[in-house]
Amino acid sequence: MDVRVGDVLELKKDHPCGSREWLVLRVGMDFRLRCRGCGHELMLPRSKVEKNIKKIRRTEEPEA
């Protein structure tokens, strides 16, 4: 799955603050994510995140 730094992920389950959106801060074997609702940051294994992704919203960069 192609997930990049700066993407916004919508996951299947809500965070306790009520938000489902997470900003990707780091990509590798683990993902570092920041909740778009409360700002909480966490690191999760790639396999767990990829399994729970519902939608990926990417900010497209203009082609040069």
PDB file of C-alpha atoms in Angstrom:
ATOM      1  CA  MET A   1       0.000   0.000   0.000  1.00  0.00           C
ATOM      2  CA  ASP A   2       1.366   3.412  -0.987  1.00  0.00           C
ATOM      3  CA  VAL A   3       1.226   5.660   2.087  1.00  0.00           C
ATOM      4  CA  ARG A   4       3.409   8.777   2.145  1.00  0.00           C
ATOM      5  CA  VAL A   5       4.398  11.357   4.734  1.00  0.00           C
ATOM      6  CA  GLY A   6       1.768  14.106   4.773  1.00  0.00           C
ATOM      7  CA  ASP A   7      -1.163  11.839   3.829  1.00  0.00           C
ATOM      8  CA  VAL A   8      -4.303  11.905   5.952  1.00  0.00           C
ATOM      9  CA  LEU A   9      -5.619   8.435   6.801  1.00  0.00           C
ATOM     10  CA  GLU A  10      -9.200   7.686   7.763  1.00  0.00           C
ATOM     11  CA  LEU A  11      -9.164   4.579   9.945  1.00  0.00           C
ATOM     12  CA  LYS A  12     -12.020   2.172  10.642  1.00  0.00           C
ATOM     13  CA  LYS A  13     -12.184   2.881  14.387  1.00  0.00           C
ATOM     14  CA  ASP A  14     -12.621   6.209  16.165  1.00  0.00           C
ATOM     15  CA  HIS A  15      -9.949   7.604  18.480  1.00  0.00           C
ATOM     16  CA  PRO A  16     -11.362   8.265  21.988  1.00  0.00           C
ATOM     17  CA  CYS A  17     -11.507  11.990  21.124  1.00  0.00           C
ATOM     18  CA  GLY A  18     -14.001  11.153  18.356  1.00  0.00           C
ATOM     19  CA  SER A  19     -11.792  11.720  15.296  1.00  0.00           C
ATOM     20  CA  ARG A  20     -11.008   9.056  12.682  1.00  0.00           C
ATOM     21  CA  GLU A  21      -8.419  11.121  10.797  1.00  0.00           C
ATOM     22  CA  TRP A  22      -4.673  10.713  11.294  1.00  0.00           C
ATOM     23  CA  LEU A  23      -1.780  12.633   9.728  1.00  0.00           C
ATOM     24  CA  VAL A  24       1.207  10.482   8.658  1.00  0.00           C
ATOM     25  CA  LEU A  25       4.448  11.853  10.141  1.00  0.00           C
ATOM     26  CA  ARG A  26       6.797   8.907   9.487  1.00  0.00           C
ATOM     27  CA  VAL A  27       6.714   5.881   7.184  1.00  0.00           C
ATOM     28  CA  GLY A  28       8.752   2.685   7.429  1.00  0.00           C
ATOM     29  CA  MET A  29       8.305  -0.570   9.319  1.00  0.00           C
ATOM     30  CA  ASP A  30       6.321   1.551  11.785  1.00  0.00           C
ATOM     31  CA  PHE A  31       4.065   4.518  11.112  1.00  0.00           C
ATOM     32  CA  ARG A  32       4.112   7.625  13.292  1.00  0.00           C
ATOM     33  CA  LEU A  33       0.638   9.139  13.267  1.00  0.00           C
ATOM     34  CA  ARG A  34      -0.880  12.323  14.738  1.00  0.00           C
ATOM     35  CA  CYS A  35      -4.592  12.481  15.538  1.00  0.00           C
ATOM     36  CA  ARG A  36      -6.251  15.345  13.642  1.00  0.00           C
ATOM     37  CA  GLY A  37      -8.723  15.819  16.509  1.00  0.00           C
ATOM     38  CA  CYS A  38      -6.607  16.090  19.653  1.00  0.00           C
ATOM     39  CA  GLY A  39      -2.979  16.040  18.414  1.00  0.00           C
ATOM     40  CA  HIS A  40      -2.025  12.786  20.170  1.00  0.00           C
ATOM     41  CA  GLU A  41       0.937  11.049  18.482  1.00  0.00           C
ATOM     42  CA  LEU A  42       1.648   7.339  18.386  1.00  0.00           C
ATOM     43  CA  MET A  43       3.713   4.749  16.566  1.00  0.00           C
ATOM     44  CA  LEU A  44       2.067   1.607  15.213  1.00  0.00           C
ATOM     45  CA  PRO A  45       3.400  -1.322  13.182  1.00  0.00           C
ATOM     46  CA  ARG A  46       2.848  -1.004   9.429  1.00  0.00           C
ATOM     47  CA  SER A  47       0.775  -4.207   9.260  1.00  0.00           C
ATOM     48  CA  LYS A  48      -1.722  -2.983  11.870  1.00  0.00           C
ATOM     49  CA  VAL A  49      -2.171   0.425  10.223  1.00  0.00           C
ATOM     50  CA  GLU A  50      -2.568  -0.964   6.686  1.00  0.00           C
ATOM     51  CA  LYS A  51      -5.224  -3.398   7.909  1.00  0.00           C
ATOM     52  CA  ASN A  52      -7.284  -0.572   9.479  1.00  0.00           C
ATOM     53  CA  ILE A  53      -7.145   2.031   6.672  1.00  0.00           C
ATOM     54  CA  LYS A  54     -10.536   2.999   5.283  1.00  0.00           C
ATOM     55  CA  LYS A  55      -9.470   5.912   3.034  1.00  0.00           C
ATOM     56  CA  ILE A  56      -6.273   7.776   2.109  1.00  0.00           C
ATOM     57  CA  ARG A  57      -6.453  11.498   1.318  1.00  0.00           C
ATOM     58  CA  ARG A  58      -3.341  12.810  -0.364  1.00  0.00           C
ATOM     59  CA  THR A  59      -2.364  16.418  -0.918  1.00  0.00           C
ATOM     60  CA  GLU A  60      -1.252  16.246  -4.549  1.00  0.00           C
ATOM     61  CA  GLU A  61       1.872  18.185  -5.413  1.00  0.00           C
ATOM     62  CA  PRO A  62       1.834  19.911  -8.809  1.00  0.00           C
ATOM     63  CA  GLU A  63       4.026  18.286 -11.451  1.00  0.00           C
ATOM     64  CA  ALA A  64       7.055  20.430 -12.340  1.00  0.00           C
TER      65      ALA A  64
END
